[in-house]
Every structure is written in C-alpha cells, then in structure tokens.
Coordinates of C-alpha atoms and ligand atoms in Angstrom, one line a residue:
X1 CA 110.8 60.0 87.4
X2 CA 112.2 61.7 90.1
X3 CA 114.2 64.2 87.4
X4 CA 110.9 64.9 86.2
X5 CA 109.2 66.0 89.1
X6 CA 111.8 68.2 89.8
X7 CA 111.3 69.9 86.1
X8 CA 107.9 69.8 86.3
X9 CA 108.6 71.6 89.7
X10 CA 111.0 74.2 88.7
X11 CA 108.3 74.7 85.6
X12 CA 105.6 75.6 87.4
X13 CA 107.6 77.9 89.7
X14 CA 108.9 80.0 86.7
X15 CA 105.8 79.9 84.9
X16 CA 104.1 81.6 88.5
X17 CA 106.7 83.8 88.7
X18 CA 106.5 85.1 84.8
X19 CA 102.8 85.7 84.9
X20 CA 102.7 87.8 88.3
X21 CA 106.6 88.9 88.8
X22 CA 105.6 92.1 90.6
X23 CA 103.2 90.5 92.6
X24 CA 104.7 89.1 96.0
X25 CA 103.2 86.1 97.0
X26 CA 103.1 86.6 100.9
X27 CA 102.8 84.0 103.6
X28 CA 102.0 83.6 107.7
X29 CA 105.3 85.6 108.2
X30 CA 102.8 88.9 106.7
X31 CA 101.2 89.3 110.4
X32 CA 104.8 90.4 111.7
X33 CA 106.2 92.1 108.3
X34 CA 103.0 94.4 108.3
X35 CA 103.7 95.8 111.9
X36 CA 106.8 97.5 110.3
X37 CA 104.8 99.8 108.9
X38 CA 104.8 100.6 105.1
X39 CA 102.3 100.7 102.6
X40 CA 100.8 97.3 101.5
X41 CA 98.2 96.4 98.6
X42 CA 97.0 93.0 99.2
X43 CA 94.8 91.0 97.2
X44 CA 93.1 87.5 99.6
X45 CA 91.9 85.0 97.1
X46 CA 91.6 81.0 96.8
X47 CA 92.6 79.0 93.9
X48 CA 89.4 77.7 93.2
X49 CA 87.9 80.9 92.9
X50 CA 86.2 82.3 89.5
X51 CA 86.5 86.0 90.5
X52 CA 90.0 85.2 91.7
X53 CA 91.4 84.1 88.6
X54 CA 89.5 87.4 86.5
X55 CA 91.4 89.2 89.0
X56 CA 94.6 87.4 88.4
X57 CA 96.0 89.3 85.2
X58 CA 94.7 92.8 86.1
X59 CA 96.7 92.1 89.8
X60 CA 99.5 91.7 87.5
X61 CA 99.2 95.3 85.8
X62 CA 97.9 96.8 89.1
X63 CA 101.5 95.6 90.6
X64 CA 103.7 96.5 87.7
X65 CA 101.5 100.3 87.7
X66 CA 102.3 100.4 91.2
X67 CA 106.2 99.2 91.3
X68 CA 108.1 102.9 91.6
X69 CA 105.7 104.0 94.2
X70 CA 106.5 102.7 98.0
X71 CA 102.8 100.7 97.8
X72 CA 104.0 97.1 97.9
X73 CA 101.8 94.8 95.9
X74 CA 101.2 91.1 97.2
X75 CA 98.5 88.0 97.4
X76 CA 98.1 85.7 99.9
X77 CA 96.6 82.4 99.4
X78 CA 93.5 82.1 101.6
X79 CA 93.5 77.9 101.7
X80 CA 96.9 78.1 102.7
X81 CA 97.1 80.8 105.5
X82 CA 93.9 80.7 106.8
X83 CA 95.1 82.6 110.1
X84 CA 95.9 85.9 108.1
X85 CA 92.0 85.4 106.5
X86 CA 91.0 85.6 110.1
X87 CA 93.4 88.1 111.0
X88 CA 92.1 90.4 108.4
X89 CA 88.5 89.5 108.6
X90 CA 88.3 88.1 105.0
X91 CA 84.8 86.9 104.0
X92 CA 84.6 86.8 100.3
X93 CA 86.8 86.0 97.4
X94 CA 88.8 88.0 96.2
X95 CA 89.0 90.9 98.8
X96 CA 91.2 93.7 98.3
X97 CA 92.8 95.5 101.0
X98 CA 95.2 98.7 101.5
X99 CA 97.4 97.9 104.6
X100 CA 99.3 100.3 106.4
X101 CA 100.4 99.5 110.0
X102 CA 97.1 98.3 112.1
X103 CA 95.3 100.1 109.9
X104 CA 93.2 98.5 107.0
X105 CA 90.9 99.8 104.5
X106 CA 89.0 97.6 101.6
X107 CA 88.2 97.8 98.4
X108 CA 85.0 98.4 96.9
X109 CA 85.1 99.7 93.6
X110 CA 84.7 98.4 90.2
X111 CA 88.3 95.6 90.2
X112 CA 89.4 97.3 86.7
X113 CA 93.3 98.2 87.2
X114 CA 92.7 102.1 86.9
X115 CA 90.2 102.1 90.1
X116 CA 92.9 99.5 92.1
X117 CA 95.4 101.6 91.2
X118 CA 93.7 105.2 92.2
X119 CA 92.6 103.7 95.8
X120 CA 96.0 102.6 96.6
X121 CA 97.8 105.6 95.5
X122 CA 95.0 107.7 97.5
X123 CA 95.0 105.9 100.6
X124 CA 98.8 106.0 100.7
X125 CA 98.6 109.4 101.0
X126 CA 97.1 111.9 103.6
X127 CA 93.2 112.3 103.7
X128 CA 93.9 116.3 102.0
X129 CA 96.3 116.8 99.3
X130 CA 97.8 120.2 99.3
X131 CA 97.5 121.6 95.3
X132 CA 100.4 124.2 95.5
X133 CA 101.0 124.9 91.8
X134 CA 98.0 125.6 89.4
X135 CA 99.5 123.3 86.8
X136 CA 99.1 120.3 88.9
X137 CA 95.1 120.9 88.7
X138 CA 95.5 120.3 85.2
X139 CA 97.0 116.9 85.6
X140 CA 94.3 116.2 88.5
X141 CA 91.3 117.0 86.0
X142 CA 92.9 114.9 83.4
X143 CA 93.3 111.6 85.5
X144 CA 89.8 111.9 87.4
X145 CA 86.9 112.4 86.5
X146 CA 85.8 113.3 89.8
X147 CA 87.4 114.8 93.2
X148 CA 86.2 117.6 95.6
X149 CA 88.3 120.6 96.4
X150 CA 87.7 122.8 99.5
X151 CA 89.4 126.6 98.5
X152 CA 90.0 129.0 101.6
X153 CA 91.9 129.3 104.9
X154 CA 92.3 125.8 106.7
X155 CA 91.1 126.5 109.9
X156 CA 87.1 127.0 110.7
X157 CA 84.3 125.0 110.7
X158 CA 84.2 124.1 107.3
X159 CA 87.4 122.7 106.7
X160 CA 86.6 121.1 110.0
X161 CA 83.8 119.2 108.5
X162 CA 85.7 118.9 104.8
X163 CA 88.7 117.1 106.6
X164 CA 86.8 114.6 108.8
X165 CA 84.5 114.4 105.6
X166 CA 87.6 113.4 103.7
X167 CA 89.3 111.0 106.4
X168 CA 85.9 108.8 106.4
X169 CA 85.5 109.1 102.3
X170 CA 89.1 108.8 101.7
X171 CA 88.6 104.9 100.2
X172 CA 86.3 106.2 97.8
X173 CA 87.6 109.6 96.4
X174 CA 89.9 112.7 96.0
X175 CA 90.1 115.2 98.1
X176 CA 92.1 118.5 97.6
X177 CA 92.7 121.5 99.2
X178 CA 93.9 124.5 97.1
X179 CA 94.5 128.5 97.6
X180 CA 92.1 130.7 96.3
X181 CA 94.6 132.3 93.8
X182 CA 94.5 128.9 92.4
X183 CA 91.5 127.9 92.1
X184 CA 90.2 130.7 91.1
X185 CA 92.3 129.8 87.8
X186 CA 90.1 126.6 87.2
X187 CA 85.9 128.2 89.0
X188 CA 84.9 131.4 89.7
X189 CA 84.6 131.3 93.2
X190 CA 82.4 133.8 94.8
X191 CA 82.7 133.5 98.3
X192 CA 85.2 131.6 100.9
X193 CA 85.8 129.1 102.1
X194 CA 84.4 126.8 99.6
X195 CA 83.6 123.4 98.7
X196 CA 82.9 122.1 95.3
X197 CA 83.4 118.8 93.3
X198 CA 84.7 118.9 89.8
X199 CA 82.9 116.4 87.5
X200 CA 82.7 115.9 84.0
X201 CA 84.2 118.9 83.1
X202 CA 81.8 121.2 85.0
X203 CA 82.1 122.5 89.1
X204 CA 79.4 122.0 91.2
X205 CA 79.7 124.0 94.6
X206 CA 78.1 122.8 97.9
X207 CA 75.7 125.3 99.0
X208 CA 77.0 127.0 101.6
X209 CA 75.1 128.9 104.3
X210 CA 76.5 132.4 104.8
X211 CA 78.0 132.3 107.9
X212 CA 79.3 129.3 108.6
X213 CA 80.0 130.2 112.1
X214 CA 76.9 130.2 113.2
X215 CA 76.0 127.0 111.7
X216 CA 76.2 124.2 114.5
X217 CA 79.2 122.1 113.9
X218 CA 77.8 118.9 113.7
X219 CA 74.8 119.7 111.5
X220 CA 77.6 120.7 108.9
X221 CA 79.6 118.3 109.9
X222 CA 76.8 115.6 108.9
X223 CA 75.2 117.4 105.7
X224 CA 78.8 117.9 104.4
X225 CA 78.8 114.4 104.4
X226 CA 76.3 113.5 103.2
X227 CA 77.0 115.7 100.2
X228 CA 80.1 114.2 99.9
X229 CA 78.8 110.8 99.8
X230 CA 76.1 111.7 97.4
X231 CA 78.6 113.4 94.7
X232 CA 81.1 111.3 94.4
X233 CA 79.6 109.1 91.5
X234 CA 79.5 110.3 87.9
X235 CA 76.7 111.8 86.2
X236 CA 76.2 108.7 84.9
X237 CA 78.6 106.3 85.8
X238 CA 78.9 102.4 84.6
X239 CA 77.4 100.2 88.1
X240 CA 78.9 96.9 88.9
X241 CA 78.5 94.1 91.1
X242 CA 81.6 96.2 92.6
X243 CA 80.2 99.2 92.7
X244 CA 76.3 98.8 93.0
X245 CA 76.6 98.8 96.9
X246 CA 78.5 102.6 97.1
X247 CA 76.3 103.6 94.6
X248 CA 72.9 102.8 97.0
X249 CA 74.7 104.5 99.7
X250 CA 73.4 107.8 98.1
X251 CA 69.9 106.8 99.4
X252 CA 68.4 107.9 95.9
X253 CA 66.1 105.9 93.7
X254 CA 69.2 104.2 91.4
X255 CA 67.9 104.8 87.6
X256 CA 69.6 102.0 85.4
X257 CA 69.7 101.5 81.8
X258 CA 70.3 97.4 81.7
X259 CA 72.2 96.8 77.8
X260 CA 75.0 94.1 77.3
X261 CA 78.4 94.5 76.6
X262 CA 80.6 91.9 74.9
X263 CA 84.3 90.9 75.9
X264 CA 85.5 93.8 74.2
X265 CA 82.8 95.9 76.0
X266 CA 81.1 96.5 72.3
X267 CA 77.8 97.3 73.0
X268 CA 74.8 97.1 69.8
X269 CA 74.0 99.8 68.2
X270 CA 70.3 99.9 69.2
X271 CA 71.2 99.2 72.7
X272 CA 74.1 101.9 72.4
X273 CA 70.9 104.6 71.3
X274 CA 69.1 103.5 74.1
X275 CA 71.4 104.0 76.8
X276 CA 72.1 107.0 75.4
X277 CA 68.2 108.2 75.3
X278 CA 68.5 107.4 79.2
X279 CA 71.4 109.3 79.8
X280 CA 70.0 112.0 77.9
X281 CA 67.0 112.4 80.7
X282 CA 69.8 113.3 83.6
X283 CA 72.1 115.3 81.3
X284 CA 69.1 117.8 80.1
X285 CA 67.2 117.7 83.3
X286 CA 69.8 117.6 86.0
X287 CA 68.0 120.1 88.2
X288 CA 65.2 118.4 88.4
X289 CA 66.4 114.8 89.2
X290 CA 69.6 115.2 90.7
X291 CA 68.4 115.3 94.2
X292 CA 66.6 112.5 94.4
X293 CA 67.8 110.2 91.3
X294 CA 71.3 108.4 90.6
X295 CA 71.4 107.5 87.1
X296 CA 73.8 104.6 85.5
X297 CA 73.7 102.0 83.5
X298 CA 74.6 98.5 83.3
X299 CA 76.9 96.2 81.2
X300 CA 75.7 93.0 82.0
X301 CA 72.4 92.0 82.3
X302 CA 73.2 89.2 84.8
X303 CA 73.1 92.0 87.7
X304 CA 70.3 93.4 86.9
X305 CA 68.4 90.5 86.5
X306 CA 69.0 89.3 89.8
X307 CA 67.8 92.1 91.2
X308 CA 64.6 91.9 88.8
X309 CA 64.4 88.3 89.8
X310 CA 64.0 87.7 86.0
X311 CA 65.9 87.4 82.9
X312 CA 64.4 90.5 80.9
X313 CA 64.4 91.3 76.7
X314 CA 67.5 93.9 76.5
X315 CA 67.6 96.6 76.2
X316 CA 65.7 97.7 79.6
X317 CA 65.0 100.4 82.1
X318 CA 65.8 99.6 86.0
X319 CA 64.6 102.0 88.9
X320 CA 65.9 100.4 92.3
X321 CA 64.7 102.3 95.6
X322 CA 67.9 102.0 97.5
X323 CA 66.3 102.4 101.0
X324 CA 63.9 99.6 100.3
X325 CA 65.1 97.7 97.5
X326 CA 61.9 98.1 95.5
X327 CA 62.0 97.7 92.1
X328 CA 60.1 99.2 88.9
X329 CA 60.1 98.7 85.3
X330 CA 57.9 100.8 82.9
X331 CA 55.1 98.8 80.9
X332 CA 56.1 100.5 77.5
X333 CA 58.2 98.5 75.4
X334 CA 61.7 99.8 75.7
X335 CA 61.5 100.2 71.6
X336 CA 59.2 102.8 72.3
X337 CA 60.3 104.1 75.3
X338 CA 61.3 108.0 74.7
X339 CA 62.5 110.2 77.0
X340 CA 59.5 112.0 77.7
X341 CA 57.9 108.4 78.7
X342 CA 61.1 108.6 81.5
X343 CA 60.0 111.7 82.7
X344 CA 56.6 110.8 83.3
X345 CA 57.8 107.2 84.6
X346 CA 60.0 108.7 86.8
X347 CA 57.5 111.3 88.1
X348 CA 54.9 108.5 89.0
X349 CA 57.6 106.6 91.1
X350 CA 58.4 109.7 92.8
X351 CA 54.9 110.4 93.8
X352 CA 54.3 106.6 94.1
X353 CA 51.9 105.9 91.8
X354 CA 53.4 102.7 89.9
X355 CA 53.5 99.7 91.3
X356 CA 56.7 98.5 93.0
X357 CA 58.4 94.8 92.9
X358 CA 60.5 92.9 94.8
X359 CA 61.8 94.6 97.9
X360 CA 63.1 93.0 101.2
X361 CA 60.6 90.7 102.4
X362 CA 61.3 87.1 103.5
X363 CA 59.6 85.1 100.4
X364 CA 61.6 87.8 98.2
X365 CA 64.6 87.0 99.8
X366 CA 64.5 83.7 99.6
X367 CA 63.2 83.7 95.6
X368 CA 66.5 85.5 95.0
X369 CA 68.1 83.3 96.4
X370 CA 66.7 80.4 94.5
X371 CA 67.6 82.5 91.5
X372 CA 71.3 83.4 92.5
X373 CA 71.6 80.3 93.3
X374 CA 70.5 78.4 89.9
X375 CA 72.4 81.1 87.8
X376 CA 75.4 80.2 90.2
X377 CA 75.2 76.9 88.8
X378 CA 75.1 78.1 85.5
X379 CA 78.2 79.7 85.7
X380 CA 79.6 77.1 88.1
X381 CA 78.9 74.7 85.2
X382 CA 80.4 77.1 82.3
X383 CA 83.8 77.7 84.8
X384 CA 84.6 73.9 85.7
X385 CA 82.6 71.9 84.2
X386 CA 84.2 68.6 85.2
X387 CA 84.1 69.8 89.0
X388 CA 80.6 70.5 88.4
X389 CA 79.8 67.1 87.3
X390 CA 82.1 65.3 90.1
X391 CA 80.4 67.5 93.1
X392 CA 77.2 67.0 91.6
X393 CA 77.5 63.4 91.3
X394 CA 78.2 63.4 95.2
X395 CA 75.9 63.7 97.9
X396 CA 77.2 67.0 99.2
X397 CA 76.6 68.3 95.6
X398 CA 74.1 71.0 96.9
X399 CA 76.0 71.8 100.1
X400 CA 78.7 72.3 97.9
X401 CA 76.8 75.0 95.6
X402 CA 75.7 76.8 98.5
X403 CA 79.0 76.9 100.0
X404 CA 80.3 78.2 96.4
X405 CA 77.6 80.4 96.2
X406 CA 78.6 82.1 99.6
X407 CA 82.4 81.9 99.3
X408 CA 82.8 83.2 96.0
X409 CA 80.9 86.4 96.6
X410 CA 82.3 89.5 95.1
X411 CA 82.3 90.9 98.6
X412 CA 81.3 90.1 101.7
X413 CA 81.4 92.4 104.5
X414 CA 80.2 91.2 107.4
X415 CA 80.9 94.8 109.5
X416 CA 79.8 97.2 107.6
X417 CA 76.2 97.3 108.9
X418 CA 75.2 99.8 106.1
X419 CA 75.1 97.3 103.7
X420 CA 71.2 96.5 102.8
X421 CA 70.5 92.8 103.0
X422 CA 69.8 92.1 99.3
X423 CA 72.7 93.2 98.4
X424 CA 74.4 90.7 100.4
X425 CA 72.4 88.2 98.3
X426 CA 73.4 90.7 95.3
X427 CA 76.9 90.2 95.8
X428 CA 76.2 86.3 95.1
X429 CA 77.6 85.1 91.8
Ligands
LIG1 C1 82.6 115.1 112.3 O1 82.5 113.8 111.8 C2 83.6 113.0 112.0 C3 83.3 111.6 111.4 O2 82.9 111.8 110.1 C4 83.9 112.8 113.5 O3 85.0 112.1 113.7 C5 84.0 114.2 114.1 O4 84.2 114.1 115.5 C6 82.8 115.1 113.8 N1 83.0 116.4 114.3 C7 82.1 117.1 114.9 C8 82.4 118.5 115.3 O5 80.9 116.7 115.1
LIG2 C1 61.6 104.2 98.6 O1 60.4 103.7 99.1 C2 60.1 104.3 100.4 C3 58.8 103.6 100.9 O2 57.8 103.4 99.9 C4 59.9 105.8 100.3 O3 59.6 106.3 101.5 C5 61.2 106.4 99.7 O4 61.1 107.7 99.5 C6 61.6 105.7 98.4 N1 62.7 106.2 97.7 C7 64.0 106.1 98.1 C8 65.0 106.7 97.2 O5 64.4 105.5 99.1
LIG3 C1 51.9 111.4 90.0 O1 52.6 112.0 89.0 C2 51.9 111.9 87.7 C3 52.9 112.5 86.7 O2 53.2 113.8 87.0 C4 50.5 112.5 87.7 O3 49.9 112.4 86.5 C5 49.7 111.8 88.8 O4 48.5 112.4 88.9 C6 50.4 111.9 90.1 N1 49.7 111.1 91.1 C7 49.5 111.5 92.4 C8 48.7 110.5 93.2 O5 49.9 112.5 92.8

C-alpha cells in the first residue's frame, strides 16, 4: 500500500513536470527571490479554477516561447501561498503579471500565447526601443500589427510627451523611436519630429501643431495620450472578455459585430459575410467614423449577451457607449441589415435618436447580475458537474455560486479606478 502511494506519488510529480517543464512552479520563498531583481512572468491561479486550467497549456507554450530570453516563466498556486496573493494584490483567477524588482505590471489582453508572449518581451525592455538599422522595421511590421514610432531628434517637447506616453502605455503596445533616414524608408515624412502608428499596413500620423514649442507641455502631453490610447487597437480587432475593458478605454461608442466561432475558431459562412458587411462600414468610411467609433467583433456570443442582458439570434450588431454603458441594437433583421442601414443606424445614435438599453443604473446592475450569475451556473454545471451537484445539494450551494462567480473572474482589478462598473460584472463568467 505504502509502495503504491509512493508510485502514485512519483506519478503525479512526473506527469506535472511533463505537461509544464518550462514552467516553474514558485512558492513563499518568491517574495525574497523577486527582490534580486530579474525579469519574472508569473501566472496566480487556483486549482479549481475554469479559466485557470484554459490557461494551463497555453502557459506551457508561453514558457517554452519565452525560455532563451532572461524572462523567467513561473505559477504560483494561490490556495497554497495565499500571502504572495496578498502581496501582489491578486483578485481574480488567473492574473498575469510581469515582475521586475518592486515593480509589477498586469496583464490585460486577450490570454492567447502570442499577446503573453509580446507583453513580456515588451515590458522586459525599455519604454523606447531604439530602431538603428532599416531592416529591423521590416521584422517589426511583420510580427505586429500595430506599434507607434516617433522619427526626429530626441530631445523637445514632443518626444517629452512620446516617452512619458510610452512609459504609461508600455503594457499595452510598441513603441519605437527611429532616425529620419530610416523611416523615411518605410512613410513619407513631411515634417519633424513626428509621431505616427503603423497599422494594417498603412501609417497614420498624429497631427501635429506646427510649432510644437509653443504648444503648452501638458496639453500635448495629455492629447498625445490620448491619441495613443485611442490607436492602439486594430481597425477592427477581435474583443474579448480580456480585451473588452482596454478597448472602452478609447471613450468611443464600441461597434460590435456578435457571430460565433467554434473550437477551431470556424466561423459560418453567413455569419462570416456578415461580419465582413460590418467591417466593410469602418474600412470604406474611416474618416468619418474613426473619431468617434471603435469597430470589432465578437467570437462568442456569451459576451455580448451579457452585456445585452439577453441571449440574441446570431448573427447581430452591438453598439456599446463606453462612457455610459448604453446599449443599442438596430430593429432590422440582421438578414437584411446592409451597410447603408449601418450608416444610418450609426448616424441616429450619434445624434441620439434611437433608443438606448441597459446602462449603469442599480436595477440594471443588479439584472446583470442575475444573468451572469445563472449563465455562471451553466457553465459551472458544464465544467464540474459532480461538484455542481454536491455544493448544490448543500446549504451554502448559493454562497458557493456567488463566491465562484466573484473568484473566477477573468480579471479583477480592484485599483484601477478607470474600470466602469459593469464591466466589473462583465468580467464575471
Ligand atoms: C506627462 O505625463 C506623464 C504621465 O503620463 C507625467 O509623468 C509627466 O510628468 C507629464 N509631463 C508634463 C510636462 O506634464
Ligand atoms: C454616450 O452617452 C452619453 C450620454 O447620453 C453621451 O454624452 C456620449 O456622447 C455617448 N457616447 C460615448 C462614446 O460615450
Ligand atoms: C439624426 O440622424 C438621422 C440620420 O442622419 C436623421 O435622419 C435625423 O433627422 C437626425 N435627428 C436629429 C434629432 O438630428
């Protein structure tokens, strides 16, 4: 008996050890290790947790991508060391951090390994890159499909405001810094200095006064910003439960075509035109609706329901006012929703002349919750279904749903006091 607890033991030590070799699993000891500096990629999660176990095999890639570089990849069991959860102010399961030294930065992207991998290697780095050699600008366009570049002397008010820009925004994008001799190989660049983000192929320049001298530091320093933060996304980029939160931080109505992808992220054909129709409205009218309109679209319908507050017929459209969390869908059926019909629809909730649902208000709030909180159960239900049964069967059944419901958030960030309240309750699962 004894022989074969040992085995089963040993067993389950190899088998852990197989499926995450690059991974370290870290322990209390951590607190001290990380005061000696280095670079540290460190993934919080709890056994029992859905999101956690998801995470588990892309971790593995994200480690083994990450193995030559001096980024050390690691996990820490949250039920185990709950002192380093404190320590690090961990809230949700899974959280991601980048750890070097005292300082700590979290992830909020989508969790697929290429945007793990890209926030680690950027935050191990400084806040700039130098480009030095116009062949490296190749290999930069062909890994990202977005990053800024700031061309021109590095002194001035500008780069003043492109490098404090860059030190706030490094979690969530590139930033370069480049000679005009080569840059000019890649944009015809009129004037300098200059700032413009490459996406998609195409350079889009912020607008830059004439004289930036004259321009008062901190007004630059806070529209430069702002631009930054607005142009970071992709024309129209794929929104998450990960991402949804960045993507509202633009402050623009968030324009969403809702279709479903399968495991193999097939989507139908008809749902396939239809996202396509939608992004279609951005591509040929980008002047028109970029300044106030963030279009995306949306893989799975269980995000965008929750924000409807209602499981919809797919293929549908999605406009979310970030500021106010308003909702509107268009009356036509999405069959015979057109382009044109977008336009229009758009045009109405721009001069607010459709009506608006949802929003932030307390019976809102709390119907969403209701909501979350029965689809939680749902997937509860489809992930253990025999835990399920046995809590249920308890008297602290329901405690123990909410408490599910609020620990196995995709995020939860209690300091970032940016975050709008619904999405707190958005980032229930
Ligand atoms: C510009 O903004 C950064 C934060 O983004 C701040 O640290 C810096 O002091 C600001 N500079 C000026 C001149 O306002
Ligand atoms: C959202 O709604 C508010 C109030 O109706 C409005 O002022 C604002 O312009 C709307 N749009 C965005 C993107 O916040
Ligand atoms: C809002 O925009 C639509 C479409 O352009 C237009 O038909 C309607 O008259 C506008 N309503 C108001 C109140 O401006």
């Amino acid at each position: 008996m004894y022989n074969f607890i040992t085995f089963l033991i040993t067993f389950l030590v190899v088998v852990t050890i197989t499926n995450s070799s690059r991974v370290l699993e870290l322990s209390d000891k951590f607190s001290e290790v990380r005061k000696e500096g280095g670079h540290w990629l460190v993934m919080f999660y709890a056994p029992w947790c859905g999101h956690c176990k998801r995470l588990e095999p892309i971790w593995g890639h994200v480690a083994q991508a990450l193995y030559r570089t001096n980024i050390r990849v690691g996990r820490i069991d949250c039920t185990r060391f709950s002192g380093l959860a404190k320590e690090f102010s961990v809230g949700g399961f899974p959280t991601i951090k980048f750890i070097k030294g005292n300082e700590e930065y979290t992830f909020y992207g989508d969790r697929t390994k290429e945007d793990i991998v890209n926030f680690a290697v950027r935050m191990s780095g400084p806040p700039v890159q130098d480009i030095t050699r116009a062949d490296s600008l190749n290999t930069i366009k062909s890994n990202n499909n977005v990053f800024f570049m700031y061309v021109g002397p590095r002194e001035g008010p500008l780069w003043d405001a492109y490098y404090a820009g860059a030190t706030k925004l490094q979690p969530h994008g590139f930033f370069y810094a480049a000679s005009s001799e080569i840059a000019s190989q890649h944009a015809d660049i009129d004037e300098l200095p200059a700032v413009f983000v490459y996406k998609e192929s195409l350079h889009y320049f912020y607008p830059v006064e004439s004289n930036t001298a004259e321009i008062d530091p901190e007004y630059l320093n806070s529209t430069l910003h702002d631009w930054l933060n607005e142009e970071r996304f992709e024309t129209f980029p794929k929104v998450t439960r990960g991402n949804i939160n960045e993507i509202l931080q633009t402050k623009k109505y968030l324009v969403l075509a809702v279709v479903e992808e399968n495991k193999l992220q097939q989507i139908p054909i008809e749902m396939l035109e239809f996202r396509d129709m939608v992004e279609s409205v951005i591509r040929k009218k980008r002047d028109k609706y970029h300044k106030n309109f963030q279009f995306g679209w949306v893989g799975s319908p269980e995000l965008a329901n929750s924000i409807a507050m209602t499981v919809l017929p797919l293929p549908y459209l999605l406009v979310l006012n970030s500021t106010t969390n308003h909702h509107h869908i268009p009356e036509d059926e999405p069959g015979q929703l057109t382009a044109d019909a977008i336009d229009l629809f758009l045009e109405q909730i721009y001069n607010q002349s459709v009506p608006a649902y949802g929003g932030n208000s307390l019976p809102v709030r709390m119907y969403r919750t209701y909501f979350e909180a029965r689809t939680s159960l749902g997937d509860m239900w489809r992930g253990n279904p025999v835990l399920t049964t046995v809590l249920f069967g308890l008297p602290l059944g329901f405690l123990s749903l909410i408490l599910y419901s609020m620990c196995c958030q995709d995020i939860l960030d209690a300091e970032d006091d940016e975050t709008e309240p619904l999405l707190q309750h958005e980032k229930k699962e």
